[in-house]
Coordinates of C-alpha atoms in Angstrom, one line a residue:
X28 CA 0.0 0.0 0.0
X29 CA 1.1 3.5 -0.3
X30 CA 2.7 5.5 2.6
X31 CA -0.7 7.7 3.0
X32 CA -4.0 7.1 2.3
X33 CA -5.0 10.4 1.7
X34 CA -3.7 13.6 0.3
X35 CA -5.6 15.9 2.5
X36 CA -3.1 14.6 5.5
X37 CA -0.2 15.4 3.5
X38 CA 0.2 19.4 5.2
X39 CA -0.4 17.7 8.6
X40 CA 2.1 15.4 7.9
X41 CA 4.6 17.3 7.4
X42 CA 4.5 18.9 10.8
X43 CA 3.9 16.3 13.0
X44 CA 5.7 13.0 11.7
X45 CA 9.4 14.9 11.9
X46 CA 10.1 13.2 15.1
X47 CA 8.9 10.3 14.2
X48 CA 11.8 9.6 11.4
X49 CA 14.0 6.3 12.7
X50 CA 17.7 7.0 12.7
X51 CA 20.2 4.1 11.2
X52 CA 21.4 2.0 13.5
X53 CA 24.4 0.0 13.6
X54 CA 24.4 -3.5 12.1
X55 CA 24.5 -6.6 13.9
X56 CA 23.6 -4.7 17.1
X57 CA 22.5 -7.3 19.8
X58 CA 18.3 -6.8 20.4
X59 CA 17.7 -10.1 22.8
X60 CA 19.1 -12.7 24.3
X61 CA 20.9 -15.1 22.8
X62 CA 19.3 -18.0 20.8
X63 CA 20.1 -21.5 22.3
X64 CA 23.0 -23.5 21.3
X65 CA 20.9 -26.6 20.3
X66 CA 18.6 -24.0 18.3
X67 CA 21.6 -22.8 16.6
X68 CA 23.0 -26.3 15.9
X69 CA 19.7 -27.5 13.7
X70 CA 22.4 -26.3 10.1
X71 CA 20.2 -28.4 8.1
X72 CA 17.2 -26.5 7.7
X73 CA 16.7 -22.4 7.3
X74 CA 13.3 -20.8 8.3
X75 CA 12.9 -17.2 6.9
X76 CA 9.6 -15.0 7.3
X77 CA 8.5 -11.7 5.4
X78 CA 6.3 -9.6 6.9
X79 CA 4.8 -6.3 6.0
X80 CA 3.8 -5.3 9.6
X81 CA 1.5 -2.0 8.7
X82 CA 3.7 0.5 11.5
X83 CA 2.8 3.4 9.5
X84 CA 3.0 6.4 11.7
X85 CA 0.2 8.7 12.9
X86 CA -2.0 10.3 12.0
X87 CA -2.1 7.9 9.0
X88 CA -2.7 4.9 11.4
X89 CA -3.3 5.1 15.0
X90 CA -3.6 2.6 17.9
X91 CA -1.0 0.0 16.5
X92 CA 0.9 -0.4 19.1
X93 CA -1.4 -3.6 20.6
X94 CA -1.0 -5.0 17.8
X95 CA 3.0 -5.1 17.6
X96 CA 3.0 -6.1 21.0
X97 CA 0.7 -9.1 20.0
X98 CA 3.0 -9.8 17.0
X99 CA 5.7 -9.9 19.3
X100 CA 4.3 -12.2 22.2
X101 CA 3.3 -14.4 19.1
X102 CA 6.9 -14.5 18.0
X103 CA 8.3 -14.9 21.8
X104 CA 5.4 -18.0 22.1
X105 CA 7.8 -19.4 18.9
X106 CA 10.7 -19.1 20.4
X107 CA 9.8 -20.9 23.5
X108 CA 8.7 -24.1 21.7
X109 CA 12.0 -23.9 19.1
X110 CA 9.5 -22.7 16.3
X111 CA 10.7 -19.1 15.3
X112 CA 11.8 -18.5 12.1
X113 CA 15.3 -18.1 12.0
X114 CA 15.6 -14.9 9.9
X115 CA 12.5 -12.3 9.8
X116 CA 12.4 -9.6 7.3
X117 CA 10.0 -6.4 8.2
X118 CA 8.4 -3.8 6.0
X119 CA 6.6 -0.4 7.6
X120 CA 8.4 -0.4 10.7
X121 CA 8.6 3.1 10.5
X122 CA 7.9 3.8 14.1
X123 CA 9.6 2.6 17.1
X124 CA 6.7 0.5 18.6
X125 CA 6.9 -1.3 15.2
X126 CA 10.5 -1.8 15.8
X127 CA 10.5 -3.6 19.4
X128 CA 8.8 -6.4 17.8
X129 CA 12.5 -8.0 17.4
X130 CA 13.3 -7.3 20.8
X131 CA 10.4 -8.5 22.5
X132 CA 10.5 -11.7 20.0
X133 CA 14.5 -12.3 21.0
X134 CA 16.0 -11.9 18.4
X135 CA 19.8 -11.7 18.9
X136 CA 20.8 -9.4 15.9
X137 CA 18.9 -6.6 14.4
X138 CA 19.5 -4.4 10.9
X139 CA 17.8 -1.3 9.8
X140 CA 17.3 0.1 6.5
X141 CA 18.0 2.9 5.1
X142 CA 16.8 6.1 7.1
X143 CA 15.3 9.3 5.6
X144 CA 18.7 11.2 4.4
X145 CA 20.4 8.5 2.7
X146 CA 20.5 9.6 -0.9
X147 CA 21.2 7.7 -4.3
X148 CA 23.9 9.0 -6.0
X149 CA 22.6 7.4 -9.1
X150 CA 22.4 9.9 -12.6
X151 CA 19.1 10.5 -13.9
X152 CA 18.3 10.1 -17.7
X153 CA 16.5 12.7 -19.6
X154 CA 13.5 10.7 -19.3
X155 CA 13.9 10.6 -16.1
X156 CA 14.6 14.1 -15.3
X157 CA 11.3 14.5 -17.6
X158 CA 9.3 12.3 -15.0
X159 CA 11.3 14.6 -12.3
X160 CA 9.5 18.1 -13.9
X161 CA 6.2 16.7 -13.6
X162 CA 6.3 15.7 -10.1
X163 CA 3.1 16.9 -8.5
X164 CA 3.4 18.5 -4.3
X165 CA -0.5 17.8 -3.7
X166 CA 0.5 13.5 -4.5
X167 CA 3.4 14.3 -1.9
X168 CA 6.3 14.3 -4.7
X169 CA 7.8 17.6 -3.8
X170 CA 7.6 17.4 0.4
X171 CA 11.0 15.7 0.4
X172 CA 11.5 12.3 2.2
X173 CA 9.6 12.2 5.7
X174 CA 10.8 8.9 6.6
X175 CA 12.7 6.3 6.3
X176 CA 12.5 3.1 4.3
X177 CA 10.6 1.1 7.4
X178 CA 13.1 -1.9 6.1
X179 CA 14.2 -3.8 9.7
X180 CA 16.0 -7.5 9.5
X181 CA 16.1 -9.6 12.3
X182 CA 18.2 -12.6 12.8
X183 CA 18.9 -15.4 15.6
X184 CA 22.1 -15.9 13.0
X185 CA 25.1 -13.8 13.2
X186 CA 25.0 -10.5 10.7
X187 CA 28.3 -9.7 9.3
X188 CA 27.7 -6.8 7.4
X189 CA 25.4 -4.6 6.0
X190 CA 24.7 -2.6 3.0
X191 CA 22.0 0.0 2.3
X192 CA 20.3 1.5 -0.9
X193 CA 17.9 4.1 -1.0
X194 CA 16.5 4.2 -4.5
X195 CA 16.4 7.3 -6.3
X196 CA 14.4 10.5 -6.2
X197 CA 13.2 9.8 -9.9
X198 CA 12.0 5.8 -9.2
X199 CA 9.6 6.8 -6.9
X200 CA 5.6 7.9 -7.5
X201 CA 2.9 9.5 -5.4
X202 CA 2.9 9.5 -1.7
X203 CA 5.1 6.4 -1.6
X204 CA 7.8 9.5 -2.1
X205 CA 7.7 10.7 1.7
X206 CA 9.4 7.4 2.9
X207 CA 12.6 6.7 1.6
X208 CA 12.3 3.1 0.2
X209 CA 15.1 0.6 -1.3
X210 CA 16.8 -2.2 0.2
X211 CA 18.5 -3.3 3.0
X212 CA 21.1 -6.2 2.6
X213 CA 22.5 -8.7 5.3
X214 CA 25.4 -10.8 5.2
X215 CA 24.9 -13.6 7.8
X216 CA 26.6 -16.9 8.7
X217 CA 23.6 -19.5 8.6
X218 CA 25.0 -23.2 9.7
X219 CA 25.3 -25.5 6.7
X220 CA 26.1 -22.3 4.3
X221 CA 29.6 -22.9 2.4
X222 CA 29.2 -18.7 2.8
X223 CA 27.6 -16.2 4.6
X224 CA 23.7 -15.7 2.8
X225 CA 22.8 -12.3 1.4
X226 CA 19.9 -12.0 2.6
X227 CA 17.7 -8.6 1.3
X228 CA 14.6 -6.9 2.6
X229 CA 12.9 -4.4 0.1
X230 CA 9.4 -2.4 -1.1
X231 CA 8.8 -1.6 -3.6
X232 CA 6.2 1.6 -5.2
X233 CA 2.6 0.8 -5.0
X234 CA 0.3 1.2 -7.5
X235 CA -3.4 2.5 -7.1
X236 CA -2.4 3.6 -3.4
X237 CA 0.3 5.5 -4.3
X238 CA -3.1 8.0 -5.5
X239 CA -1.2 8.8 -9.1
X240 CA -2.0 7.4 -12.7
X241 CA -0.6 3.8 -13.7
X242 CA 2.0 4.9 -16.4
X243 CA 3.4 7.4 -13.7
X244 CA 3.6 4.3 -10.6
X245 CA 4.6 2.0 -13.2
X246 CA 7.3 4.0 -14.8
X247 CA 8.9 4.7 -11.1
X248 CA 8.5 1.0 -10.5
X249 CA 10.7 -0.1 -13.3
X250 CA 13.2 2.5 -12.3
X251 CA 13.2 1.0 -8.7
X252 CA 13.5 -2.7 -10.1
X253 CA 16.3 -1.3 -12.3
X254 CA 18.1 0.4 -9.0
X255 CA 17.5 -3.0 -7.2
X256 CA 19.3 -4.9 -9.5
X257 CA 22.4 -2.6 -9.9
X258 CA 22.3 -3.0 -6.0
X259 CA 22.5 -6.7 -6.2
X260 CA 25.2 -7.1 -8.4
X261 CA 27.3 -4.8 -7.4
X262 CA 27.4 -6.1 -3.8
X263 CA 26.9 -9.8 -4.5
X264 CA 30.3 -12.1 -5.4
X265 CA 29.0 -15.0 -7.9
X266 CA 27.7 -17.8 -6.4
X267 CA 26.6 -15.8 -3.1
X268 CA 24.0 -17.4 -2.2
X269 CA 20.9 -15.0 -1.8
X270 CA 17.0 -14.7 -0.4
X271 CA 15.5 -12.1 -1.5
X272 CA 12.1 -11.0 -0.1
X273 CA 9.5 -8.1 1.1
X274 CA 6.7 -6.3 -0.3
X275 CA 7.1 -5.9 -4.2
X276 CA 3.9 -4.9 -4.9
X277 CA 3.3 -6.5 -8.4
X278 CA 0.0 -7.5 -7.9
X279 CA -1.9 -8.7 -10.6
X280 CA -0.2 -6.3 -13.1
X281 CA 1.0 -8.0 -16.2
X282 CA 3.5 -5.1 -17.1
X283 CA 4.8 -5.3 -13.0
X284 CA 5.7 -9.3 -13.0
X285 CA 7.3 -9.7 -16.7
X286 CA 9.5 -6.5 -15.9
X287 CA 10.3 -7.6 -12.2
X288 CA 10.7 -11.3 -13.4
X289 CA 13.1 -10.6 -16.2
X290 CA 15.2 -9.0 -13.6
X291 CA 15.5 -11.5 -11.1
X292 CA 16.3 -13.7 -14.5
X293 CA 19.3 -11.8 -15.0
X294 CA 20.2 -11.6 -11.1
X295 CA 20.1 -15.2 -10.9
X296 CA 22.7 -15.3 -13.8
X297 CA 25.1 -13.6 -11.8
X298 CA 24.4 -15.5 -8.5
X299 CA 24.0 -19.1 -10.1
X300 CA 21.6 -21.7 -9.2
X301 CA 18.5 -20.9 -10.6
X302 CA 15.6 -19.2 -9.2
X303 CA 13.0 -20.3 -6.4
X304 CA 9.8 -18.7 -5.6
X305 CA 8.8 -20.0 -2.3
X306 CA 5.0 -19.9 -2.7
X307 CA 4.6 -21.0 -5.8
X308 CA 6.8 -23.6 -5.4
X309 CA 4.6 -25.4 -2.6
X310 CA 1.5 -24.3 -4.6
X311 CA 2.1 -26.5 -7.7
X312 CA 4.3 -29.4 -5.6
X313 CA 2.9 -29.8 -2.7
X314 CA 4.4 -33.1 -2.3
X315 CA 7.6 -31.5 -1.1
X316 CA 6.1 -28.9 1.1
X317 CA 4.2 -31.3 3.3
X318 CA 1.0 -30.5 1.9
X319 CA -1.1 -28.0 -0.2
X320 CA -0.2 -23.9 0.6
X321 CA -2.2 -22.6 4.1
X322 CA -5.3 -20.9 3.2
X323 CA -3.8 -17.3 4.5
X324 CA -0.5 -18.1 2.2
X325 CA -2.7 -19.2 -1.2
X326 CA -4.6 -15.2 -0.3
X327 CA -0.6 -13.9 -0.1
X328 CA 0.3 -15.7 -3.5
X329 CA -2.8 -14.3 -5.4
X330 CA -1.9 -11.2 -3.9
X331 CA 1.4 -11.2 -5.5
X332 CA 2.8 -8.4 -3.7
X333 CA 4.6 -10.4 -0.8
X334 CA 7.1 -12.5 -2.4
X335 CA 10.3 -14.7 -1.0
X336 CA 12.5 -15.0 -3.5
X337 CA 15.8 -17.8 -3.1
X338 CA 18.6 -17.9 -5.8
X339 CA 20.9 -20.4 -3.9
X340 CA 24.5 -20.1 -6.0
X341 CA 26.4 -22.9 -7.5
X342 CA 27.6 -24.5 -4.6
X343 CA 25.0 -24.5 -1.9
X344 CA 21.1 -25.8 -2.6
X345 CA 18.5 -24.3 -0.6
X346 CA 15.1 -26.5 -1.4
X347 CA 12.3 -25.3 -0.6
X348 CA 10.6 -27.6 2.4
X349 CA 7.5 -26.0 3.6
X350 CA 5.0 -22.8 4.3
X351 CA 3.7 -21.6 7.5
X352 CA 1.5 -18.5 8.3
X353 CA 2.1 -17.3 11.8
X354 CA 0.2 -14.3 10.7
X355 CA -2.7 -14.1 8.9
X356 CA -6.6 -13.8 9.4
X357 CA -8.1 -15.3 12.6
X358 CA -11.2 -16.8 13.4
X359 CA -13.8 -13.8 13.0
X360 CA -11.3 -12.9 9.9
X361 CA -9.3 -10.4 11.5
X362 CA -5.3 -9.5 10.8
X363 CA -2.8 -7.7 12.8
X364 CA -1.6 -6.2 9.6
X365 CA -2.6 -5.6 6.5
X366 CA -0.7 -7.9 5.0
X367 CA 0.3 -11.9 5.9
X368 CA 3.1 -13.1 7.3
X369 CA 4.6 -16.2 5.9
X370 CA 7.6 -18.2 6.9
X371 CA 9.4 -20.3 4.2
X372 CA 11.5 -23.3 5.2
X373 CA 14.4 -24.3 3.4
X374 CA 16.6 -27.8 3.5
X375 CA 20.3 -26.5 2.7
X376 CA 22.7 -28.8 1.4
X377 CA 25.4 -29.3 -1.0
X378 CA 24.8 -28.2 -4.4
X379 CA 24.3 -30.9 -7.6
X380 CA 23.6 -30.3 -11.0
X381 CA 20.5 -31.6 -11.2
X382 CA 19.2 -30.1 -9.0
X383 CA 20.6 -26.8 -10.9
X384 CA 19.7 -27.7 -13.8
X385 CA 15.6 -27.8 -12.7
X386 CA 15.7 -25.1 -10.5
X387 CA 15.2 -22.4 -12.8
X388 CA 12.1 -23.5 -14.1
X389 CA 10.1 -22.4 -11.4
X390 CA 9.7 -19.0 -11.5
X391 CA 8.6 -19.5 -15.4
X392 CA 5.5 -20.9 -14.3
X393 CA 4.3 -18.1 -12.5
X394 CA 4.9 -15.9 -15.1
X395 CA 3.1 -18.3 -18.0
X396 CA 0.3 -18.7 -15.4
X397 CA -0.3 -15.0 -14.8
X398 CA 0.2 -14.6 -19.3
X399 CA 2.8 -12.8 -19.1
X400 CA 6.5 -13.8 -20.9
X401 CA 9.5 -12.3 -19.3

């Protein structure tokens, strides 16, 4: 969704959500306790949740802040019966209640994205500075970035470094321009890796809540996939192996999936080992997953905005096992967010070529389903 859902806030906005901008913290910074050593041991299996956790900051939403605390305790309940994902990537956790859900969950290390002056040094094209002239202050292009990119990682795994990218002021539409989105990568040492796993947390521009017209959201979205890429390849080695997740907001737009899917096409090329969509993987084999999808994840897939993408490398294969939702709609319907939260599990082992030599086929489906070529 966009940051704002309406453009009469946008003046109030700017006065009272200032202080409400998060400031980057270091990487790898400590946030709970420790996990246990017989947790940590488990090196073959990987459990990895995306979350869009809806911490947008008021007056857009009010009265959140039981509802991180319940996302928390939910997490913390995980924990204490060994069931917690390993590795939890948040979107819109722009405010700080949003951002103690790691804490209260345990988590031992913690990495934010980028905060609200981080800048993209990257050169605009004359079609771009075209789309720059036209940028209209009443669909809050002009007020300047009022937050940050509400990108958080949290990880019971060691991080060993981070990189951030903010994409720039010309791949971004509507009032999805007041928080400063891109990506937030994490380098962290998961057992049974040959190498640490990049491991990246990103949203991208929305489309009809962003409250401008489709050729201008869609025009900054390919300029955000582009910036995305460039990221990746540039601070990935070949063979790294990579998960890739977070709100991409592609929807059911056939000119948002065959642009984003060509791209993670060419990404894969330079990290090896094909391309895995979690989802749809356990959508059309079920055998390997256990079973068929969870109700809540089969409403995320046709959603197609929350997505968990793995690209293992060469040397290291990352299967996909299994799909659980530890947040989505409850009995009388209900959702903390507005969005589901779904946990992938992956078996990691040592790379063979069959297995590469199959695993690129995945992805291809969902695009042939949804019409599309890439």
């Amino acid at each position: 969704m966009s940051l704002f859902d309406y453009g009469k806030r946008i003046a109030t906005l700017a006065l009272l959500t200032a202080g409400l901008v998060s400031m980057p913290t270091r990487s790898g910074v400590p946030a709970g306790p420790k996990p246990s050593a017989a947790r940590m041991a488990d090196s073959g299996a990987l459990t990895v949740m995306t979350y869009n956790v809806e911490g947008l900051p008021w007056p857009i939403r009010f009265g959140r802040q039981a509802a991180f605390r319940q996302m928390g305790d939910r997490l913390a309940a995980l924990r204490r019966e060994g069931r917690q994902p390993h590795i939890v990537l948040l979107q819109e956790a722009f405010t700080e209640d949003a951002k103690s859900i790691g804490r209260q969950a345990g988590y031992a290390f913690t990495a934010d994205g980028p905060g609200s002056d981080l800048r993209s040094t990257a050169a605009p094209t004359p079609a771009d500075t075209a789309f720059l002239r036209n940028a209209s202050f009443f669909a809050g292009e002009r007020s300047g970035k009022l937050l940050g990119s509400g990108l958080q990682i949290l990880s019971d795994y060691p991080i060993r470094s981070v990189r951030r990218m903010a994409f720039p002021d010309f791949a971004c539409a509507g009032f999805d321009c007041l928080a400063n989105k891109g990506a937030l990568l994490a380098m962290i040492d998961v057992p049974g890796s040959p190498a640490p796993v990049a491991v990246v947390d990103a949203h991208l521009n929305s489309r009809r809540a962003s409250h401008v017209d489709d050729d201008r959201s869609l025009y900054a979205y390919r300029r955000q996939i582009d910036a995305l890429a460039a990221f990746l390849t540039a601070n990935l080695r070949p063979d790294t192996p990579l998960i890739l997740a977070g709100d991409f907001n592609v929807g059911p737009r056939p000119s948002r999936l065959s642009y984003f899917l060509s791209h993670l096409r060419a990404i894969s090329g330079h990290v090896g080992g094909g391309v895995h969509d979690a989802l749809r993987t356990c959508e059309t084999a079920p055998g390997r997953c256990g079973g068929s999808l969870p109700a809540d994840a089969a409403y995320s897939l046709k959603r197609a905005r929350d997505w968990e993408i793995v690209m293992p490398g060469s040397r290291l294969a990352m299967d996909v096992a299994g799909i659980s939702v530890p947040f989505g709609h409850d009995a009388a319907g209900e959702m903390l967010s507005d969005h589901v939260g779904y946990v992938a599990r992956y078996r990691l082992s040592a790379a063979m070529s069959a297995h590469l030599d199959s695993a690129g086929s995945r992805l291809r489906e969902r695009s042939d389903q949804a019409g599309c070529t890439a």
